[in-house]
Amino acid sequence: MTVAAKLPHNNPNVIPLPRHPMPLPPAASADGPNVAHAPSHPAESTSTTERMLSTAPTDSTPASHPDGEGDQGFTATHGKKQLAVKWGEANIEWGWVALPRIILEKQHALGLSSEDINIILQIAQYWHDPGSLPFPSKARIAKAMGVHPRTVQRRLTRLHELGFIQRIERKGGPKGTLSNQYSLAGLAERATPYAEEAIQERERQRSETAARLKRKRPKTQVKGGE
């Protein structure tokens, strides 16, 4: 993922996914009703920016996943070199995007379809830094997904109505309206309770494992001399 500044991620449950970054669109057609209005300041720069490097904390004791699968892949340090080993140097050099793991694990519980997740990923890849909301056009998202722009419009409307995303209208350009900005704050808020529950369950399992190992530890016997 390309960003304007280095953004450290200190959450081991953030999954880095390689992606193919494209230049941000200079303008797009109106994105429909039910959108908020952005301030009348100039739009963010669409010039090429530096790619994001993200490092998750190292955990020497891999957690045990509730379904029995280990978490080694998520607790290891995710620096650029480690990602290149996993995905290939060229793929990571071109860019990658991070998405909280809990959103993928709980997409059904959240009520998100596979198309919704795809659109969220498409939006997330243009989220350059926390202070600059992404604004890819529906046409660009549709082209990447191989669907009609109206399909993207319908899914965006649903995600907006359910509170997962907020569409923010931008004014300007030759036609008077630019592509919408998108905030994913609602999605993050909805996913947080699931993440907190998962963390509590992980800590409970770690405590149980530590207690079980302690019980199995043999006692040291000292033989006294006569």
mmCIF file of C-alpha atoms in Angstrom:
data_model
loop_
_atom_site.group_PDB
_atom_site.id
_atom_site.type_symbol
_atom_site.label_atom_id
_atom_site.label_comp_id
_atom_site.label_asym_id
_atom_site.label_seq_id
_atom_site.Cartn_x
_atom_site.Cartn_y
_atom_site.Cartn_z
ATOM 1 C CA MET A 1 0.000 0.000 0.000
ATOM 2 C CA THR A 2 1.357 3.385 -0.857
ATOM 3 C CA VAL A 3 1.382 6.058 1.796
ATOM 4 C CA ALA A 4 2.668 9.570 2.312
ATOM 5 C CA ALA A 5 4.472 8.596 5.502
ATOM 6 C CA LYS A 6 5.612 5.492 7.307
ATOM 7 C CA LEU A 7 2.727 4.095 9.319
ATOM 8 C CA PRO A 8 3.732 1.603 12.012
ATOM 9 C CA HIS A 9 1.191 -1.065 12.878
ATOM 10 C CA ASN A 10 1.548 -2.534 16.348
ATOM 11 C CA ASN A 11 -1.260 -5.051 16.062
ATOM 12 C CA PRO A 12 -0.302 -8.665 15.327
ATOM 13 C CA ASN A 13 -3.788 -9.254 13.960
ATOM 14 C CA VAL A 14 -3.293 -7.028 10.943
ATOM 15 C CA ILE A 15 -2.875 -9.050 7.776
ATOM 16 C CA PRO A 16 -0.703 -7.481 5.069
ATOM 17 C CA LEU A 17 -1.999 -8.255 1.601
ATOM 18 C CA PRO A 18 -0.085 -7.474 -1.596
ATOM 19 C CA ARG A 19 -1.951 -5.364 -4.094
ATOM 20 C CA HIS A 20 -1.518 -3.555 -7.386
ATOM 21 C CA PRO A 21 -1.590 0.198 -6.727
ATOM 22 C CA MET A 22 -2.882 2.479 -9.456
ATOM 23 C CA PRO A 23 -2.704 6.272 -9.728
ATOM 24 C CA LEU A 24 -5.596 7.927 -7.962
ATOM 25 C CA PRO A 25 -8.275 9.301 -10.283
ATOM 26 C CA PRO A 26 -8.190 13.070 -10.822
ATOM 27 C CA ALA A 27 -11.951 13.231 -11.104
ATOM 28 C CA ALA A 28 -15.042 11.100 -11.451
ATOM 29 C CA SER A 29 -18.756 11.492 -11.936
ATOM 30 C CA ALA A 30 -21.147 12.176 -9.082
ATOM 31 C CA ASP A 31 -21.407 9.272 -6.655
ATOM 32 C CA GLY A 32 -25.086 9.478 -5.962
ATOM 33 C CA PRO A 33 -27.269 10.550 -2.974
ATOM 34 C CA ASN A 34 -26.861 9.926 0.745
ATOM 35 C CA VAL A 35 -23.401 11.435 0.973
ATOM 36 C CA ALA A 36 -21.964 13.928 3.425
ATOM 37 C CA HIS A 37 -20.213 17.084 2.267
ATOM 38 C CA ALA A 38 -16.469 17.545 2.571
ATOM 39 C CA PRO A 39 -14.940 20.918 3.468
ATOM 40 C CA SER A 40 -14.106 23.127 0.500
ATOM 41 C CA HIS A 41 -10.332 22.688 0.930
ATOM 42 C CA PRO A 42 -8.185 21.421 -1.972
ATOM 43 C CA ALA A 43 -8.304 17.684 -2.597
ATOM 44 C CA GLU A 44 -5.420 15.522 -1.481
ATOM 45 C CA SER A 45 -2.485 15.173 -3.838
ATOM 46 C CA THR A 46 -2.727 12.267 -6.259
ATOM 47 C CA SER A 47 1.015 12.074 -6.889
ATOM 48 C CA THR A 48 2.882 8.807 -6.319
ATOM 49 C CA THR A 49 3.806 8.335 -2.675
ATOM 50 C CA GLU A 50 6.148 6.081 -0.747
ATOM 51 C CA ARG A 51 5.006 2.546 -0.027
ATOM 52 C CA MET A 52 4.003 1.617 3.467
ATOM 53 C CA LEU A 53 6.275 -0.480 5.649
ATOM 54 C CA SER A 54 4.524 -2.132 8.563
ATOM 55 C CA THR A 55 6.043 -4.128 11.410
ATOM 56 C CA ALA A 56 4.000 -6.185 13.824
ATOM 57 C CA PRO A 57 5.417 -6.965 17.263
ATOM 58 C CA THR A 58 7.429 -10.145 17.670
ATOM 59 C CA ASP A 59 5.961 -12.745 19.991
ATOM 60 C CA SER A 60 8.237 -15.644 20.877
ATOM 61 C CA THR A 61 5.260 -17.639 22.207
ATOM 62 C CA PRO A 62 2.747 -18.221 19.406
ATOM 63 C CA ALA A 63 -0.851 -18.023 20.544
ATOM 64 C CA SER A 64 -3.303 -20.849 20.195
ATOM 65 C CA HIS A 65 -6.201 -20.067 17.907
ATOM 66 C CA PRO A 66 -9.692 -20.883 19.282
ATOM 67 C CA ASP A 67 -10.269 -23.352 16.432
ATOM 68 C CA GLY A 68 -6.974 -25.105 17.116
ATOM 69 C CA GLU A 69 -4.843 -23.399 14.478
ATOM 70 C CA GLY A 70 -1.635 -21.733 15.602
ATOM 71 C CA ASP A 71 -1.084 -18.004 15.160
ATOM 72 C CA GLN A 72 2.598 -18.177 14.244
ATOM 73 C CA GLY A 73 1.987 -16.414 10.960
ATOM 74 C CA PHE A 74 0.439 -13.427 12.691
ATOM 75 C CA THR A 75 2.715 -12.993 15.692
ATOM 76 C CA ALA A 76 5.968 -12.948 13.734
ATOM 77 C CA THR A 77 7.522 -9.636 12.709
ATOM 78 C CA HIS A 78 6.013 -8.478 9.415
ATOM 79 C CA GLY A 79 8.722 -6.298 7.953
ATOM 80 C CA LYS A 80 9.231 -5.756 4.249
ATOM 81 C CA LYS A 81 11.833 -8.523 3.989
ATOM 82 C CA GLN A 82 9.551 -11.054 5.683
ATOM 83 C CA LEU A 83 6.682 -10.109 3.404
ATOM 84 C CA ALA A 84 8.925 -10.449 0.339
ATOM 85 C CA VAL A 85 9.789 -14.003 1.368
ATOM 86 C CA LYS A 86 6.082 -14.839 1.629
ATOM 87 C CA TRP A 87 4.724 -13.067 -1.435
ATOM 88 C CA GLY A 88 7.714 -12.421 -3.670
ATOM 89 C CA GLU A 89 9.967 -9.377 -3.786
ATOM 90 C CA ALA A 90 8.371 -7.766 -6.846
ATOM 91 C CA ASN A 91 4.850 -8.032 -5.400
ATOM 92 C CA ILE A 92 5.812 -6.365 -2.126
ATOM 93 C CA GLU A 93 8.011 -3.781 -3.833
ATOM 94 C CA TRP A 94 5.014 -2.705 -5.919
ATOM 95 C CA GLY A 95 2.907 -2.235 -2.797
ATOM 96 C CA TRP A 96 0.657 -3.940 -0.263
ATOM 97 C CA VAL A 97 -2.381 -3.177 1.864
ATOM 98 C CA ALA A 98 -3.170 -4.118 5.479
ATOM 99 C CA LEU A 99 -6.567 -5.182 6.779
ATOM 100 C CA PRO A 100 -7.417 -6.161 10.366
ATOM 101 C CA ARG A 101 -7.653 -9.926 10.569
ATOM 102 C CA ILE A 102 -10.860 -9.804 12.601
ATOM 103 C CA ILE A 103 -12.748 -8.327 9.621
ATOM 104 C CA LEU A 104 -11.906 -11.388 7.521
ATOM 105 C CA GLU A 105 -12.615 -13.849 10.330
ATOM 106 C CA LYS A 106 -15.948 -12.251 11.254
ATOM 107 C CA GLN A 107 -17.159 -11.097 7.844
ATOM 108 C CA HIS A 108 -20.217 -13.371 8.048
ATOM 109 C CA ALA A 109 -21.034 -12.268 11.593
ATOM 110 C CA LEU A 110 -20.667 -8.657 10.492
ATOM 111 C CA GLY A 111 -23.017 -9.276 7.577
ATOM 112 C CA LEU A 112 -20.406 -8.606 4.894
ATOM 113 C CA SER A 113 -20.506 -10.436 1.570
ATOM 114 C CA SER A 114 -17.464 -11.399 -0.474
ATOM 115 C CA GLU A 115 -18.192 -8.415 -2.751
ATOM 116 C CA ASP A 116 -18.321 -6.129 0.285
ATOM 117 C CA ILE A 117 -14.910 -7.348 1.465
ATOM 118 C CA ASN A 118 -13.495 -6.856 -2.030
ATOM 119 C CA ILE A 119 -14.788 -3.289 -2.184
ATOM 120 C CA ILE A 120 -13.424 -2.567 1.306
ATOM 121 C CA LEU A 121 -10.012 -3.813 0.182
ATOM 122 C CA GLN A 122 -10.205 -1.683 -2.963
ATOM 123 C CA ILE A 123 -10.935 1.391 -0.841
ATOM 124 C CA ALA A 124 -8.313 0.503 1.770
ATOM 125 C CA GLN A 125 -5.524 0.327 -0.806
ATOM 126 C CA TYR A 126 -5.964 4.057 -1.454
ATOM 127 C CA TRP A 127 -5.988 5.012 2.232
ATOM 128 C CA HIS A 128 -2.572 6.654 2.203
ATOM 129 C CA ASP A 129 -2.483 7.946 5.770
ATOM 130 C CA PRO A 130 -4.968 8.416 8.648
ATOM 131 C CA GLY A 131 -5.473 12.104 7.907
ATOM 132 C CA SER A 132 -6.326 11.699 4.207
ATOM 133 C CA LEU A 133 -9.428 9.685 3.339
ATOM 134 C CA PRO A 134 -9.325 7.623 0.124
ATOM 135 C CA PHE A 135 -11.429 8.609 -2.888
ATOM 136 C CA PRO A 136 -11.241 5.954 -5.646
ATOM 137 C CA SER A 137 -14.011 6.238 -8.223
ATOM 138 C CA LYS A 138 -16.678 3.576 -8.630
ATOM 139 C CA ALA A 139 -15.435 2.964 -12.159
ATOM 140 C CA ARG A 140 -11.911 2.255 -10.919
ATOM 141 C CA ILE A 141 -13.158 -0.119 -8.228
ATOM 142 C CA ALA A 142 -15.445 -1.874 -10.729
ATOM 143 C CA LYS A 143 -12.619 -2.301 -13.242
ATOM 144 C CA ALA A 144 -10.361 -3.910 -10.625
ATOM 145 C CA MET A 145 -13.157 -6.293 -9.570
ATOM 146 C CA GLY A 146 -14.369 -7.044 -13.097
ATOM 147 C CA VAL A 147 -17.949 -5.947 -12.408
ATOM 148 C CA HIS A 148 -20.266 -3.188 -13.594
ATOM 149 C CA PRO A 149 -19.985 0.195 -11.814
ATOM 150 C CA ARG A 150 -23.657 -0.085 -10.869
ATOM 151 C CA THR A 151 -22.822 -3.226 -8.875
ATOM 152 C CA VAL A 152 -20.240 -1.250 -6.932
ATOM 153 C CA GLN A 153 -22.740 1.597 -6.476
ATOM 154 C CA ARG A 154 -25.343 -0.766 -4.994
ATOM 155 C CA ARG A 155 -22.847 -2.339 -2.597
ATOM 156 C CA LEU A 156 -21.484 1.063 -1.538
ATOM 157 C CA THR A 157 -25.021 2.277 -0.866
ATOM 158 C CA ARG A 158 -25.709 -0.772 1.289
ATOM 159 C CA LEU A 159 -22.435 -0.405 3.193
ATOM 160 C CA HIS A 160 -23.250 3.259 3.768
ATOM 161 C CA GLU A 161 -26.796 2.566 4.959
ATOM 162 C CA LEU A 162 -25.552 -0.119 7.366
ATOM 163 C CA GLY A 163 -22.961 2.242 8.799
ATOM 164 C CA PHE A 164 -19.847 0.389 7.669
ATOM 165 C CA ILE A 165 -18.608 3.266 5.532
ATOM 166 C CA GLN A 166 -19.374 6.951 5.190
ATOM 167 C CA ARG A 167 -19.442 8.590 1.783
ATOM 168 C CA ILE A 168 -18.251 12.177 1.779
ATOM 169 C CA GLU A 169 -18.969 14.277 -1.297
ATOM 170 C CA ARG A 170 -16.161 16.334 -2.834
ATOM 171 C CA LYS A 171 -16.838 19.422 -4.919
ATOM 172 C CA GLY A 172 -14.678 20.657 -7.751
ATOM 173 C CA GLY A 173 -13.374 19.559 -11.139
ATOM 174 C CA PRO A 174 -14.725 20.389 -14.591
ATOM 175 C CA LYS A 175 -18.111 18.781 -13.867
ATOM 176 C CA GLY A 176 -18.433 20.297 -10.399
ATOM 177 C CA THR A 177 -18.341 16.949 -8.538
ATOM 178 C CA LEU A 178 -15.427 14.633 -7.853
ATOM 179 C CA SER A 179 -15.392 11.037 -6.678
ATOM 180 C CA ASN A 180 -16.484 10.555 -3.078
ATOM 181 C CA GLN A 181 -14.182 10.193 -0.140
ATOM 182 C CA TYR A 182 -14.758 7.085 1.971
ATOM 183 C CA SER A 183 -14.353 6.682 5.722
ATOM 184 C CA LEU A 184 -14.021 3.158 7.130
ATOM 185 C CA ALA A 185 -14.397 4.303 10.742
ATOM 186 C CA GLY A 186 -17.813 2.641 11.030
ATOM 187 C CA LEU A 187 -16.382 -0.711 9.953
ATOM 188 C CA ALA A 188 -13.570 -0.409 12.496
ATOM 189 C CA GLU A 189 -16.067 0.411 15.236
ATOM 190 C CA ARG A 190 -18.313 -2.531 14.364
ATOM 191 C CA ALA A 191 -15.359 -4.937 14.267
ATOM 192 C CA THR A 192 -13.866 -3.813 17.596
ATOM 193 C CA PRO A 193 -16.155 -5.871 19.931
ATOM 194 C CA TYR A 194 -15.266 -9.037 17.998
ATOM 195 C CA ALA A 195 -11.568 -8.204 18.253
ATOM 196 C CA GLU A 196 -11.810 -7.557 21.988
ATOM 197 C CA GLU A 197 -13.653 -10.842 22.493
ATOM 198 C CA ALA A 198 -11.033 -12.714 20.460
ATOM 199 C CA ILE A 199 -8.207 -11.139 22.462
ATOM 200 C CA GLN A 200 -9.865 -12.129 25.742
ATOM 201 C CA GLU A 201 -10.278 -15.693 24.501
ATOM 202 C CA ARG A 202 -6.642 -15.811 23.404
ATOM 203 C CA GLU A 203 -5.445 -14.590 26.798
ATOM 204 C CA ARG A 204 -7.673 -17.127 28.541
ATOM 205 C CA GLN A 205 -6.192 -19.946 26.490
ATOM 206 C CA ARG A 206 -2.673 -18.714 27.148
ATOM 207 C CA SER A 207 -3.349 -18.653 30.890
ATOM 208 C CA GLU A 208 -4.795 -22.161 30.805
ATOM 209 C CA THR A 209 -1.805 -23.432 28.824
ATOM 210 C CA ALA A 210 0.669 -21.834 31.226
ATOM 211 C CA ALA A 211 -1.168 -23.298 34.231
ATOM 212 C CA ARG A 212 -1.254 -26.760 32.643
ATOM 213 C CA LEU A 213 2.480 -26.678 31.898
ATOM 214 C CA LYS A 214 3.180 -25.577 35.448
ATOM 215 C CA ARG A 215 1.212 -28.511 36.862
ATOM 216 C CA LYS A 216 3.116 -30.967 34.659
ATOM 217 C CA ARG A 217 6.523 -29.624 35.705
ATOM 218 C CA PRO A 218 8.313 -32.347 37.778
ATOM 219 C CA LYS A 219 9.223 -31.462 41.312
ATOM 220 C CA THR A 220 12.923 -31.425 42.186
ATOM 221 C CA GLN A 221 13.746 -33.932 44.879
ATOM 222 C CA VAL A 222 16.842 -33.486 47.054
ATOM 223 C CA LYS A 223 18.226 -36.624 48.644
ATOM 224 C CA GLY A 224 19.755 -36.045 52.027
ATOM 225 C CA GLY A 225 22.919 -37.840 53.191
ATOM 226 C CA GLU A 226 23.060 -40.116 56.189
#
